[in-house]
């Protein structure tokens, strides 16, 4: 009796415009982030971050400030607001595998979310690996969240109407803050999770399907997490993998936006299922034929504009600016 070798599940088709973007990336011939040192990866990611973005919206308020972390470190943050009114606020954590990314790489996206929703946005520059390993990013995120929740009025914000959000690794941090906010009794109206990481191990069908990309490959994920985790046991901490949280009863309602052609699609769906099973209201959107990072490609990918509009509408409805 012969057995057939296991086959990799077929990838869903890319949209024509998404395929064109990937083809242009390949033609450019830049090394992938996992082929670089962490410092080189940080610089390369920042250099390419704005290439496919929409033009930066002008806003009434853009202010840099800092937030004291528990160890005294001054966490950089940037406030965006479309008016000088006292507005509700989204606390935002950028993506980048806990290793790359910063306020600048996500500047346009935060401006767009602020402009389209009518809400203020605070973007948090949490510390990155490998200099700062797990759980520094989670601790910084939670310290920043608590500051805005308790002291937001000092910035001219209405912290009684608060949302938290992020993309990729930033989505992980947002999900963690939503659980901690419930435990601390802090009011939270919405958690906005854009293709978040939620699993301890990258072994879902979508990870197998997209092991070679496009864009977010197994090698790149392994590279990021090799910088971030101290020991394999860190992966079993729910602050690394929110799917492992004991319970999510009573956490804030969620808006979850996923890309269909993305390694982390399945864990995003699994987290939506976990929230729904606990009675949490979830709005799950899966954007067909697009890849990880797509929401920052609004100049080339119509689905990015749709996702930005959908996320901003969810914010607007949750926070009522």
PDB file of C-alpha atoms in Angstrom:
ATOM      1  CA  UNK A   1       0.000   0.000   0.000  1.00  0.00           C
ATOM      2  CA  UNK A   2       1.407   3.381  -1.004  1.00  0.00           C
ATOM      3  CA  UNK A   3       0.562   6.681   0.623  1.00  0.00           C
ATOM      4  CA  UNK A   4       0.619   9.970  -1.156  1.00  0.00           C
ATOM      5  CA  UNK A   5       2.933  12.610   0.305  1.00  0.00           C
ATOM      6  CA  UNK A   6       1.127  15.500   2.017  1.00  0.00           C
ATOM      7  CA  UNK A   7       0.405  18.368  -0.312  1.00  0.00           C
ATOM      8  CA  UNK A   8       0.513  22.030   0.495  1.00  0.00           C
ATOM      9  CA  UNK A   9      -3.014  23.489   0.342  1.00  0.00           C
ATOM     10  CA  UNK A  10      -3.622  25.564  -2.788  1.00  0.00           C
ATOM     11  CA  UNK A  11      -3.251  29.316  -2.468  1.00  0.00           C
ATOM     12  CA  UNK A  12      -6.320  31.437  -3.214  1.00  0.00           C
ATOM     13  CA  UNK A  13      -5.882  33.654  -6.276  1.00  0.00           C
ATOM     14  CA  UNK A  14      -4.495  37.172  -5.980  1.00  0.00           C
ATOM     15  CA  UNK A  15      -6.312  40.107  -7.499  1.00  0.00           C
ATOM     16  CA  UNK A  16      -4.707  41.365 -10.719  1.00  0.00           C
ATOM     17  CA  UNK A  17      -3.529  44.564  -9.006  1.00  0.00           C
ATOM     18  CA  UNK A  18      -2.122  42.656  -6.033  1.00  0.00           C
ATOM     19  CA  UNK A  19      -0.265  40.284  -8.354  1.00  0.00           C
ATOM     20  CA  UNK A  20       1.147  43.288 -10.218  1.00  0.00           C
ATOM     21  CA  UNK A  21       2.460  44.819  -6.982  1.00  0.00           C
ATOM     22  CA  UNK A  22       4.135  41.537  -5.993  1.00  0.00           C
ATOM     23  CA  UNK A  23       5.686  41.226  -9.451  1.00  0.00           C
ATOM     24  CA  UNK A  24       7.111  44.753  -9.171  1.00  0.00           C
ATOM     25  CA  UNK A  25       8.513  43.933  -5.713  1.00  0.00           C
ATOM     26  CA  UNK A  26      10.217  40.853  -7.127  1.00  0.00           C
ATOM     27  CA  UNK A  27      11.662  42.821 -10.057  1.00  0.00           C
ATOM     28  CA  UNK A  28      13.117  45.395  -7.663  1.00  0.00           C
ATOM     29  CA  UNK A  29      15.297  42.595  -6.302  1.00  0.00           C
ATOM     30  CA  UNK A  30      15.677  43.897  -2.742  1.00  0.00           C
ATOM     31  CA  UNK A  31      16.750  41.316  -0.148  1.00  0.00           C
ATOM     32  CA  UNK A  32      13.945  40.128   2.124  1.00  0.00           C
ATOM     33  CA  UNK A  33      14.044  41.301   5.734  1.00  0.00           C
ATOM     34  CA  UNK A  34      15.108  37.869   7.007  1.00  0.00           C
ATOM     35  CA  UNK A  35      18.258  38.111   4.838  1.00  0.00           C
ATOM     36  CA  UNK A  36      19.367  41.247   6.698  1.00  0.00           C
ATOM     37  CA  UNK A  37      20.614  42.058  10.171  1.00  0.00           C
ATOM     38  CA  UNK A  38      17.925  43.406  12.503  1.00  0.00           C
ATOM     39  CA  UNK A  39      19.249  46.961  12.098  1.00  0.00           C
ATOM     40  CA  UNK A  40      19.357  46.606   8.304  1.00  0.00           C
ATOM     41  CA  UNK A  41      15.831  45.157   8.370  1.00  0.00           C
ATOM     42  CA  UNK A  42      14.584  48.156  10.358  1.00  0.00           C
ATOM     43  CA  UNK A  43      16.111  50.563   7.825  1.00  0.00           C
ATOM     44  CA  UNK A  44      14.880  48.590   4.794  1.00  0.00           C
ATOM     45  CA  UNK A  45      11.315  48.356   6.125  1.00  0.00           C
ATOM     46  CA  UNK A  46      11.218  52.084   6.851  1.00  0.00           C
ATOM     47  CA  UNK A  47      12.612  52.962   3.422  1.00  0.00           C
ATOM     48  CA  UNK A  48       9.886  50.968   1.666  1.00  0.00           C
ATOM     49  CA  UNK A  49       7.013  51.762   4.030  1.00  0.00           C
ATOM     50  CA  UNK A  50       5.523  54.701   2.140  1.00  0.00           C
ATOM     51  CA  UNK A  51       5.967  53.551  -1.450  1.00  0.00           C
ATOM     52  CA  UNK A  52       2.364  52.413  -2.002  1.00  0.00           C
ATOM     53  CA  UNK A  53       0.641  54.700   0.501  1.00  0.00           C
ATOM     54  CA  UNK A  54      -2.034  57.257  -0.315  1.00  0.00           C
ATOM     55  CA  UNK A  55      -0.982  60.936   0.032  1.00  0.00           C
ATOM     56  CA  UNK A  56      -0.670  62.003   3.676  1.00  0.00           C
ATOM     57  CA  UNK A  57      -3.840  63.812   4.821  1.00  0.00           C
ATOM     58  CA  UNK A  58      -3.315  67.150   6.534  1.00  0.00           C
ATOM     59  CA  UNK A  59      -4.731  67.282  10.068  1.00  0.00           C
ATOM     60  CA  UNK A  60      -5.387  70.054  12.569  1.00  0.00           C
ATOM     61  CA  UNK A  61      -3.231  68.454  15.276  1.00  0.00           C
ATOM     62  CA  UNK A  62      -0.072  66.381  14.992  1.00  0.00           C
ATOM     63  CA  UNK A  63       1.944  66.412  18.200  1.00  0.00           C
ATOM     64  CA  UNK A  64       4.843  64.291  19.410  1.00  0.00           C
ATOM     65  CA  UNK A  65       5.076  63.500  23.122  1.00  0.00           C
ATOM     66  CA  UNK A  66       6.278  60.686  25.361  1.00  0.00           C
ATOM     67  CA  UNK A  67       4.788  58.306  27.899  1.00  0.00           C
ATOM     68  CA  UNK A  68       6.706  56.977  30.908  1.00  0.00           C
ATOM     69  CA  UNK A  69       7.081  53.196  30.882  1.00  0.00           C
ATOM     70  CA  UNK A  70       7.193  51.218  34.132  1.00  0.00           C
ATOM     71  CA  UNK A  71      11.024  51.207  34.033  1.00  0.00           C
ATOM     72  CA  UNK A  72      11.223  54.946  33.386  1.00  0.00           C
ATOM     73  CA  UNK A  73      11.837  54.718  29.637  1.00  0.00           C
ATOM     74  CA  UNK A  74      10.173  57.542  27.693  1.00  0.00           C
ATOM     75  CA  UNK A  75       8.014  55.787  25.058  1.00  0.00           C
ATOM     76  CA  UNK A  76       7.665  58.072  22.013  1.00  0.00           C
ATOM     77  CA  UNK A  77       4.093  58.687  20.869  1.00  0.00           C
ATOM     78  CA  UNK A  78       2.371  60.835  18.255  1.00  0.00           C
ATOM     79  CA  UNK A  79      -1.091  62.344  18.521  1.00  0.00           C
ATOM     80  CA  UNK A  80      -3.217  62.902  15.412  1.00  0.00           C
ATOM     81  CA  UNK A  81      -6.528  64.765  15.436  1.00  0.00           C
ATOM     82  CA  UNK A  82      -8.706  66.221  12.652  1.00  0.00           C
ATOM     83  CA  UNK A  83      -9.847  69.160  14.828  1.00  0.00           C
ATOM     84  CA  UNK A  84      -8.977  70.949  18.048  1.00  0.00           C
ATOM     85  CA  UNK A  85     -12.094  69.578  19.754  1.00  0.00           C
ATOM     86  CA  UNK A  86     -11.935  67.159  22.696  1.00  0.00           C
ATOM     87  CA  UNK A  87     -12.192  63.897  20.753  1.00  0.00           C
ATOM     88  CA  UNK A  88     -12.432  60.195  21.524  1.00  0.00           C
ATOM     89  CA  UNK A  89      -9.216  58.339  20.792  1.00  0.00           C
ATOM     90  CA  UNK A  90      -7.766  55.229  19.150  1.00  0.00           C
ATOM     91  CA  UNK A  91      -4.495  53.978  20.683  1.00  0.00           C
ATOM     92  CA  UNK A  92      -2.572  52.419  17.776  1.00  0.00           C
ATOM     93  CA  UNK A  93       0.319  49.940  17.701  1.00  0.00           C
ATOM     94  CA  UNK A  94       2.261  49.493  14.443  1.00  0.00           C
ATOM     95  CA  UNK A  95       3.117  46.154  12.870  1.00  0.00           C
ATOM     96  CA  UNK A  96       6.553  44.749  12.067  1.00  0.00           C
ATOM     97  CA  UNK A  97       7.044  41.447  13.871  1.00  0.00           C
ATOM     98  CA  UNK A  98       8.082  43.201  17.106  1.00  0.00           C
ATOM     99  CA  UNK A  99      11.368  43.894  15.265  1.00  0.00           C
ATOM    100  CA  UNK A 100      10.781  46.553  12.576  1.00  0.00           C
ATOM    101  CA  UNK A 101       8.386  49.481  12.118  1.00  0.00           C
ATOM    102  CA  UNK A 102       7.873  52.711  14.033  1.00  0.00           C
ATOM    103  CA  UNK A 103       5.654  55.792  14.209  1.00  0.00           C
ATOM    104  CA  UNK A 104       7.010  57.019  10.855  1.00  0.00           C
ATOM    105  CA  UNK A 105       6.260  53.789   8.949  1.00  0.00           C
ATOM    106  CA  UNK A 106       2.612  53.985  10.004  1.00  0.00           C
ATOM    107  CA  UNK A 107       2.213  57.759   9.891  1.00  0.00           C
ATOM    108  CA  UNK A 108       0.011  57.807   6.789  1.00  0.00           C
ATOM    109  CA  UNK A 109      -2.268  55.025   8.026  1.00  0.00           C
ATOM    110  CA  UNK A 110      -2.799  56.778  11.374  1.00  0.00           C
ATOM    111  CA  UNK A 111      -3.540  60.073   9.599  1.00  0.00           C
ATOM    112  CA  UNK A 112      -6.076  58.333   7.346  1.00  0.00           C
ATOM    113  CA  UNK A 113      -7.815  56.605  10.266  1.00  0.00           C
ATOM    114  CA  UNK A 114      -8.028  59.900  12.142  1.00  0.00           C
ATOM    115  CA  UNK A 115      -9.304  61.868   9.168  1.00  0.00           C
ATOM    116  CA  UNK A 116     -11.882  59.285   8.067  1.00  0.00           C
ATOM    117  CA  UNK A 117     -13.208  58.493  11.561  1.00  0.00           C
ATOM    118  CA  UNK A 118     -13.187  61.978  13.053  1.00  0.00           C
ATOM    119  CA  UNK A 119     -11.372  60.555  16.086  1.00  0.00           C
ATOM    120  CA  UNK A 120      -7.961  61.282  17.543  1.00  0.00           C
ATOM    121  CA  UNK A 121      -5.269  58.613  17.135  1.00  0.00           C
ATOM    122  CA  UNK A 122      -2.268  58.079  19.398  1.00  0.00           C
ATOM    123  CA  UNK A 123       0.485  56.026  17.723  1.00  0.00           C
ATOM    124  CA  UNK A 124       2.825  54.322  20.201  1.00  0.00           C
ATOM    125  CA  UNK A 125       6.519  53.629  19.448  1.00  0.00           C
ATOM    126  CA  UNK A 126       6.949  50.620  21.740  1.00  0.00           C
ATOM    127  CA  UNK A 127      10.464  49.195  22.067  1.00  0.00           C
ATOM    128  CA  UNK A 128      11.610  46.619  19.515  1.00  0.00           C
ATOM    129  CA  UNK A 129      13.593  43.389  19.414  1.00  0.00           C
ATOM    130  CA  UNK A 130      16.331  42.256  19.515  1.00  0.00           C
ATOM    131  CA  UNK A 131      17.446  44.946  21.967  1.00  0.00           C
ATOM    132  CA  UNK A 132      14.135  44.577  23.820  1.00  0.00           C
ATOM    133  CA  UNK A 133      12.730  41.071  23.940  1.00  0.00           C
ATOM    134  CA  UNK A 134       9.375  39.711  25.111  1.00  0.00           C
ATOM    135  CA  UNK A 135       7.494  40.982  27.076  1.00  0.00           C
ATOM    136  CA  UNK A 136       8.844  44.538  26.641  1.00  0.00           C
ATOM    137  CA  UNK A 137       6.549  45.355  23.705  1.00  0.00           C
ATOM    138  CA  UNK A 138       3.496  44.133  25.634  1.00  0.00           C
ATOM    139  CA  UNK A 139       4.535  46.040  28.742  1.00  0.00           C
ATOM    140  CA  UNK A 140       5.141  49.250  26.775  1.00  0.00           C
ATOM    141  CA  UNK A 141       1.795  48.879  25.011  1.00  0.00           C
ATOM    142  CA  UNK A 142      -0.079  48.389  28.270  1.00  0.00           C
ATOM    143  CA  UNK A 143       1.774  51.234  29.995  1.00  0.00           C
ATOM    144  CA  UNK A 144       0.837  53.540  27.106  1.00  0.00           C
ATOM    145  CA  UNK A 145      -2.766  52.343  27.145  1.00  0.00           C
ATOM    146  CA  UNK A 146      -3.096  53.001  30.876  1.00  0.00           C
ATOM    147  CA  UNK A 147      -1.612  56.483  30.522  1.00  0.00           C
ATOM    148  CA  UNK A 148      -4.083  57.501  27.799  1.00  0.00           C
ATOM    149  CA  UNK A 149      -7.007  55.883  29.632  1.00  0.00           C
ATOM    150  CA  UNK A 150      -6.212  57.691  32.887  1.00  0.00           C
ATOM    151  CA  UNK A 151      -4.449  60.892  31.760  1.00  0.00           C
ATOM    152  CA  UNK A 152      -5.886  61.457  28.272  1.00  0.00           C
ATOM    153  CA  UNK A 153      -7.657  64.632  29.405  1.00  0.00           C
ATOM    154  CA  UNK A 154      -4.229  66.260  29.859  1.00  0.00           C
ATOM    155  CA  UNK A 155      -3.788  65.881  26.092  1.00  0.00           C
ATOM    156  CA  UNK A 156      -7.228  67.295  25.318  1.00  0.00           C
ATOM    157  CA  UNK A 157      -8.700  63.832  24.677  1.00  0.00           C
ATOM    158  CA  UNK A 158     -11.939  62.221  25.803  1.00  0.00           C
ATOM    159  CA  UNK A 159     -10.490  59.035  27.273  1.00  0.00           C
ATOM    160  CA  UNK A 160     -13.940  57.864  28.360  1.00  0.00           C
ATOM    161  CA  UNK A 161     -14.416  56.968  24.673  1.00  0.00           C
ATOM    162  CA  UNK A 162     -11.424  54.790  23.891  1.00  0.00           C
ATOM    163  CA  UNK A 163     -10.457  52.219  21.242  1.00  0.00           C
ATOM    164  CA  UNK A 164      -7.280  50.208  20.767  1.00  0.00           C
ATOM    165  CA  UNK A 165      -5.920  48.887  17.494  1.00  0.00           C
ATOM    166  CA  UNK A 166      -2.966  47.688  15.496  1.00  0.00           C
ATOM    167  CA  UNK A 167      -1.805  45.701  12.519  1.00  0.00           C
ATOM    168  CA  UNK A 168       0.073  42.378  12.569  1.00  0.00           C
ATOM    169  CA  UNK A 169       2.268  42.361  15.719  1.00  0.00           C
ATOM    170  CA  UNK A 170       0.496  45.589  16.673  1.00  0.00           C
ATOM    171  CA  UNK A 171      -2.785  43.700  16.435  1.00  0.00           C
ATOM    172  CA  UNK A 172      -1.382  41.189  18.914  1.00  0.00           C
ATOM    173  CA  UNK A 173      -0.567  44.050  21.301  1.00  0.00           C
ATOM    174  CA  UNK A 174      -4.037  45.552  20.852  1.00  0.00           C
ATOM    175  CA  UNK A 175      -5.707  42.217  21.662  1.00  0.00           C
ATOM    176  CA  UNK A 176      -3.531  41.895  24.772  1.00  0.00           C
ATOM    177  CA  UNK A 177      -4.455  45.408  25.919  1.00  0.00           C
ATOM    178  CA  UNK A 178      -8.153  44.639  25.440  1.00  0.00           C
ATOM    179  CA  UNK A 179      -7.865  41.694  27.834  1.00  0.00           C
ATOM    180  CA  UNK A 180      -5.819  43.698  30.353  1.00  0.00           C
ATOM    181  CA  UNK A 181      -8.294  46.608  30.114  1.00  0.00           C
ATOM    182  CA  UNK A 182     -11.139  44.241  31.021  1.00  0.00           C
ATOM    183  CA  UNK A 183      -9.138  42.933  33.989  1.00  0.00           C
ATOM    184  CA  UNK A 184      -8.318  46.481  35.136  1.00  0.00           C
ATOM    185  CA  UNK A 185     -11.893  47.726  34.720  1.00  0.00           C
ATOM    186  CA  UNK A 186     -10.877  50.384  32.172  1.00  0.00           C
ATOM    187  CA  UNK A 187     -13.587  51.327  29.651  1.00  0.00           C
ATOM    188  CA  UNK A 188     -12.850  50.228  26.081  1.00  0.00           C
ATOM    189  CA  UNK A 189     -15.313  50.607  23.227  1.00  0.00           C
ATOM    190  CA  UNK A 190     -13.504  48.703  20.441  1.00  0.00           C
ATOM    191  CA  UNK A 191     -10.485  46.569  19.634  1.00  0.00           C
ATOM    192  CA  UNK A 192      -9.418  46.997  15.996  1.00  0.00           C
ATOM    193  CA  UNK A 193      -7.294  44.012  14.938  1.00  0.00           C
ATOM    194  CA  UNK A 194      -5.764  44.170  11.440  1.00  0.00           C
ATOM    195  CA  UNK A 195      -4.343  40.751  10.451  1.00  0.00           C
ATOM    196  CA  UNK A 196      -3.225  40.114  14.059  1.00  0.00           C
ATOM    197  CA  UNK A 197      -0.876  37.378  15.215  1.00  0.00           C
ATOM    198  CA  UNK A 198      -2.618  35.253  17.851  1.00  0.00           C
ATOM    199  CA  UNK A 199      -1.070  31.747  17.854  1.00  0.00           C
ATOM    200  CA  UNK A 200       1.852  30.260  19.784  1.00  0.00           C
ATOM    201  CA  UNK A 201       3.108  28.254  16.804  1.00  0.00           C
ATOM    202  CA  UNK A 202       2.857  28.978  13.103  1.00  0.00           C
ATOM    203  CA  UNK A 203       1.312  25.666  12.064  1.00  0.00           C
ATOM    204  CA  UNK A 204      -2.146  26.524  10.729  1.00  0.00           C
ATOM    205  CA  UNK A 205      -3.259  25.646   7.199  1.00  0.00           C
ATOM    206  CA  UNK A 206      -2.781  29.260   6.096  1.00  0.00           C
ATOM    207  CA  UNK A 207       0.800  29.228   7.402  1.00  0.00           C
ATOM    208  CA  UNK A 208       1.497  26.062   5.387  1.00  0.00           C
ATOM    209  CA  UNK A 209      -0.246  27.520   2.353  1.00  0.00           C
ATOM    210  CA  UNK A 210       1.802  30.721   2.443  1.00  0.00           C
ATOM    211  CA  UNK A 211       5.112  29.397   3.770  1.00  0.00           C
ATOM    212  CA  UNK A 212       6.805  30.938   0.718  1.00  0.00           C
ATOM    213  CA  UNK A 213       4.794  34.144   0.773  1.00  0.00           C
ATOM    214  CA  UNK A 214       3.803  36.303  -0.925  1.00  0.00           C
ATOM    215  CA  UNK A 215       5.690  38.836   1.230  1.00  0.00           C
ATOM    216  CA  UNK A 216       5.238  37.311   4.709  1.00  0.00           C
ATOM    217  CA  UNK A 217       7.136  34.008   4.462  1.00  0.00           C
ATOM    218  CA  UNK A 218       7.869  31.372   7.072  1.00  0.00           C
ATOM    219  CA  UNK A 219      11.517  32.486   6.985  1.00  0.00           C
ATOM    220  CA  UNK A 220      10.533  36.078   7.761  1.00  0.00           C
ATOM    221  CA  UNK A 221       8.212  35.094  10.620  1.00  0.00           C
ATOM    222  CA  UNK A 222      10.934  32.834  12.047  1.00  0.00           C
ATOM    223  CA  UNK A 223      13.414  35.718  11.785  1.00  0.00           C
ATOM    224  CA  UNK A 224      11.120  38.130  13.624  1.00  0.00           C
ATOM    225  CA  UNK A 225      10.278  35.761  16.444  1.00  0.00           C
ATOM    226  CA  UNK A 226      13.926  34.665  16.835  1.00  0.00           C
ATOM    227  CA  UNK A 227      14.674  38.306  17.679  1.00  0.00           C
ATOM    228  CA  UNK A 228      11.712  38.673  20.047  1.00  0.00           C
ATOM    229  CA  UNK A 229      11.306  35.549  22.196  1.00  0.00           C
ATOM    230  CA  UNK A 230      13.805  34.709  24.929  1.00  0.00           C
ATOM    231  CA  UNK A 231      12.961  31.014  25.269  1.00  0.00           C
ATOM    232  CA  UNK A 232      10.421  28.675  23.632  1.00  0.00           C
ATOM    233  CA  UNK A 233       8.291  29.063  26.783  1.00  0.00           C
ATOM    234  CA  UNK A 234       7.568  32.691  25.820  1.00  0.00           C
ATOM    235  CA  UNK A 235       5.444  31.389  22.953  1.00  0.00           C
ATOM    236  CA  UNK A 236       3.075  29.788  25.454  1.00  0.00           C
ATOM    237  CA  UNK A 237       2.425  33.108  27.221  1.00  0.00           C
ATOM    238  CA  UNK A 238      -0.948  34.551  26.206  1.00  0.00           C
ATOM    239  CA  UNK A 239       0.692  37.969  25.773  1.00  0.00           C
ATOM    240  CA  UNK A 240       2.554  36.431  22.826  1.00  0.00           C
ATOM    241  CA  UNK A 241      -0.407  34.335  21.670  1.00  0.00           C
ATOM    242  CA  UNK A 242      -3.783  35.785  22.738  1.00  0.00           C
ATOM    243  CA  UNK A 243      -5.522  32.586  21.585  1.00  0.00           C
ATOM    244  CA  UNK A 244      -4.042  31.042  24.742  1.00  0.00           C
ATOM    245  CA  UNK A 245      -5.765  33.539  27.076  1.00  0.00           C
ATOM    246  CA  UNK A 246      -7.744  31.701  29.742  1.00  0.00           C
ATOM    247  CA  UNK A 247     -10.897  33.541  28.793  1.00  0.00           C
ATOM    248  CA  UNK A 248     -11.973  36.564  26.789  1.00  0.00           C
ATOM    249  CA  UNK A 249     -15.390  36.993  28.380  1.00  0.00           C
ATOM    250  CA  UNK A 250     -16.336  40.642  28.662  1.00  0.00           C
ATOM    251  CA  UNK A 251     -13.575  42.097  26.486  1.00  0.00           C
ATOM    252  CA  UNK A 252     -14.376  44.973  24.129  1.00  0.00           C
ATOM    253  CA  UNK A 253     -16.203  44.361  20.843  1.00  0.00           C
ATOM    254  CA  UNK A 254     -13.852  43.677  17.943  1.00  0.00           C
ATOM    255  CA  UNK A 255     -13.419  44.763  14.348  1.00  0.00           C
ATOM    256  CA  UNK A 256     -11.073  42.262  12.688  1.00  0.00           C
ATOM    257  CA  UNK A 257      -9.753  42.836   9.161  1.00  0.00           C
ATOM    258  CA  UNK A 258      -7.867  39.976   7.485  1.00  0.00           C
ATOM    259  CA  UNK A 259      -6.174  39.359   4.143  1.00  0.00           C
ATOM    260  CA  UNK A 260      -7.179  36.182   2.314  1.00  0.00           C
ATOM    261  CA  UNK A 261      -3.689  35.480   0.916  1.00  0.00           C
ATOM    262  CA  UNK A 262      -1.872  35.745   4.233  1.00  0.00           C
ATOM    263  CA  UNK A 263      -0.149  33.276   6.549  1.00  0.00           C
ATOM    264  CA  UNK A 264      -1.943  34.696   9.608  1.00  0.00           C
ATOM    265  CA  UNK A 265      -5.473  34.490   8.142  1.00  0.00           C
ATOM    266  CA  UNK A 266      -6.460  31.333  10.028  1.00  0.00           C
ATOM    267  CA  UNK A 267      -5.326  32.588  13.444  1.00  0.00           C
ATOM    268  CA  UNK A 268      -7.310  35.778  12.879  1.00  0.00           C
ATOM    269  CA  UNK A 269     -10.403  33.697  12.154  1.00  0.00           C
ATOM    270  CA  UNK A 270      -9.670  31.510  15.191  1.00  0.00           C
ATOM    271  CA  UNK A 271      -9.466  34.579  17.437  1.00  0.00           C
ATOM    272  CA  UNK A 272     -12.743  35.904  16.039  1.00  0.00           C
ATOM    273  CA  UNK A 273     -14.278  32.506  16.841  1.00  0.00           C
ATOM    274  CA  UNK A 274     -12.839  32.599  20.389  1.00  0.00           C
ATOM    275  CA  UNK A 275     -14.311  36.041  20.992  1.00  0.00           C
ATOM    276  CA  UNK A 276     -17.712  35.094  19.565  1.00  0.00           C
ATOM    277  CA  UNK A 277     -17.810  31.917  21.672  1.00  0.00           C
ATOM    278  CA  UNK A 278     -17.375  34.152  24.722  1.00  0.00           C
ATOM    279  CA  UNK A 279     -20.299  36.329  23.661  1.00  0.00           C
ATOM    280  CA  UNK A 280     -18.165  39.208  22.358  1.00  0.00           C
ATOM    281  CA  UNK A 281     -19.533  41.106  19.348  1.00  0.00           C
ATOM    282  CA  UNK A 282     -17.210  40.674  16.367  1.00  0.00           C
ATOM    283  CA  UNK A 283     -17.253  42.264  12.917  1.00  0.00           C
ATOM    284  CA  UNK A 284     -14.940  40.088  10.785  1.00  0.00           C
ATOM    285  CA  UNK A 285     -13.940  41.257   7.300  1.00  0.00           C
ATOM    286  CA  UNK A 286     -11.777  39.113   5.008  1.00  0.00           C
ATOM    287  CA  UNK A 287     -10.442  41.028   1.998  1.00  0.00           C
ATOM    288  CA  UNK A 288     -10.157  38.666  -0.963  1.00  0.00           C
ATOM    289  CA  UNK A 289      -7.082  38.282  -3.127  1.00  0.00           C
ATOM    290  CA  UNK A 290      -4.769  40.494  -1.040  1.00  0.00           C
ATOM    291  CA  UNK A 291      -1.742  39.902   1.180  1.00  0.00           C
ATOM    292  CA  UNK A 292      -0.330  40.875   4.570  1.00  0.00           C
ATOM    293  CA  UNK A 293       0.446  44.622   4.760  1.00  0.00           C
ATOM    294  CA  UNK A 294      -2.193  45.397   2.112  1.00  0.00           C
ATOM    295  CA  UNK A 295      -3.898  48.113   4.185  1.00  0.00           C
ATOM    296  CA  UNK A 296      -0.802  50.287   3.651  1.00  0.00           C
ATOM    297  CA  UNK A 297      -0.990  49.951  -0.152  1.00  0.00           C
ATOM    298  CA  UNK A 298      -3.863  52.343  -0.863  1.00  0.00           C
ATOM    299  CA  UNK A 299      -2.219  53.904  -3.935  1.00  0.00           C
ATOM    300  CA  UNK A 300      -2.245  50.543  -5.725  1.00  0.00           C
ATOM    301  CA  UNK A 301      -4.799  48.258  -4.069  1.00  0.00           C
ATOM    302  CA  UNK A 302      -8.515  49.228  -3.955  1.00  0.00           C
ATOM    303  CA  UNK A 303      -9.084  46.759  -1.103  1.00  0.00           C
ATOM    304  CA  UNK A 304      -6.734  48.862   1.039  1.00  0.00           C
ATOM    305  CA  UNK A 305      -9.004  51.871   0.637  1.00  0.00           C
ATOM    306  CA  UNK A 306     -12.019  49.708   1.436  1.00  0.00           C
ATOM    307  CA  UNK A 307     -10.364  48.340   4.578  1.00  0.00           C
ATOM    308  CA  UNK A 308      -9.367  51.843   5.698  1.00  0.00           C
ATOM    309  CA  UNK A 309     -12.959  53.006   5.210  1.00  0.00           C
ATOM    310  CA  UNK A 310     -14.353  49.957   7.040  1.00  0.00           C
ATOM    311  CA  UNK A 311     -11.978  50.376   9.984  1.00  0.00           C
ATOM    312  CA  UNK A 312     -12.704  54.100  10.230  1.00  0.00           C
ATOM    313  CA  UNK A 313     -16.457  53.456  10.146  1.00  0.00           C
ATOM    314  CA  UNK A 314     -16.123  50.882  12.935  1.00  0.00           C
ATOM    315  CA  UNK A 315     -14.225  53.494  14.955  1.00  0.00           C
ATOM    316  CA  UNK A 316     -16.809  56.150  14.259  1.00  0.00           C
ATOM    317  CA  UNK A 317     -19.697  53.912  15.257  1.00  0.00           C
ATOM    318  CA  UNK A 318     -17.948  52.735  18.446  1.00  0.00           C
ATOM    319  CA  UNK A 319     -16.706  56.142  19.611  1.00  0.00           C
ATOM    320  CA  UNK A 320     -19.296  58.580  18.184  1.00  0.00           C
ATOM    321  CA  UNK A 321     -16.954  61.546  17.587  1.00  0.00           C
TER     322      UNK A 321
END
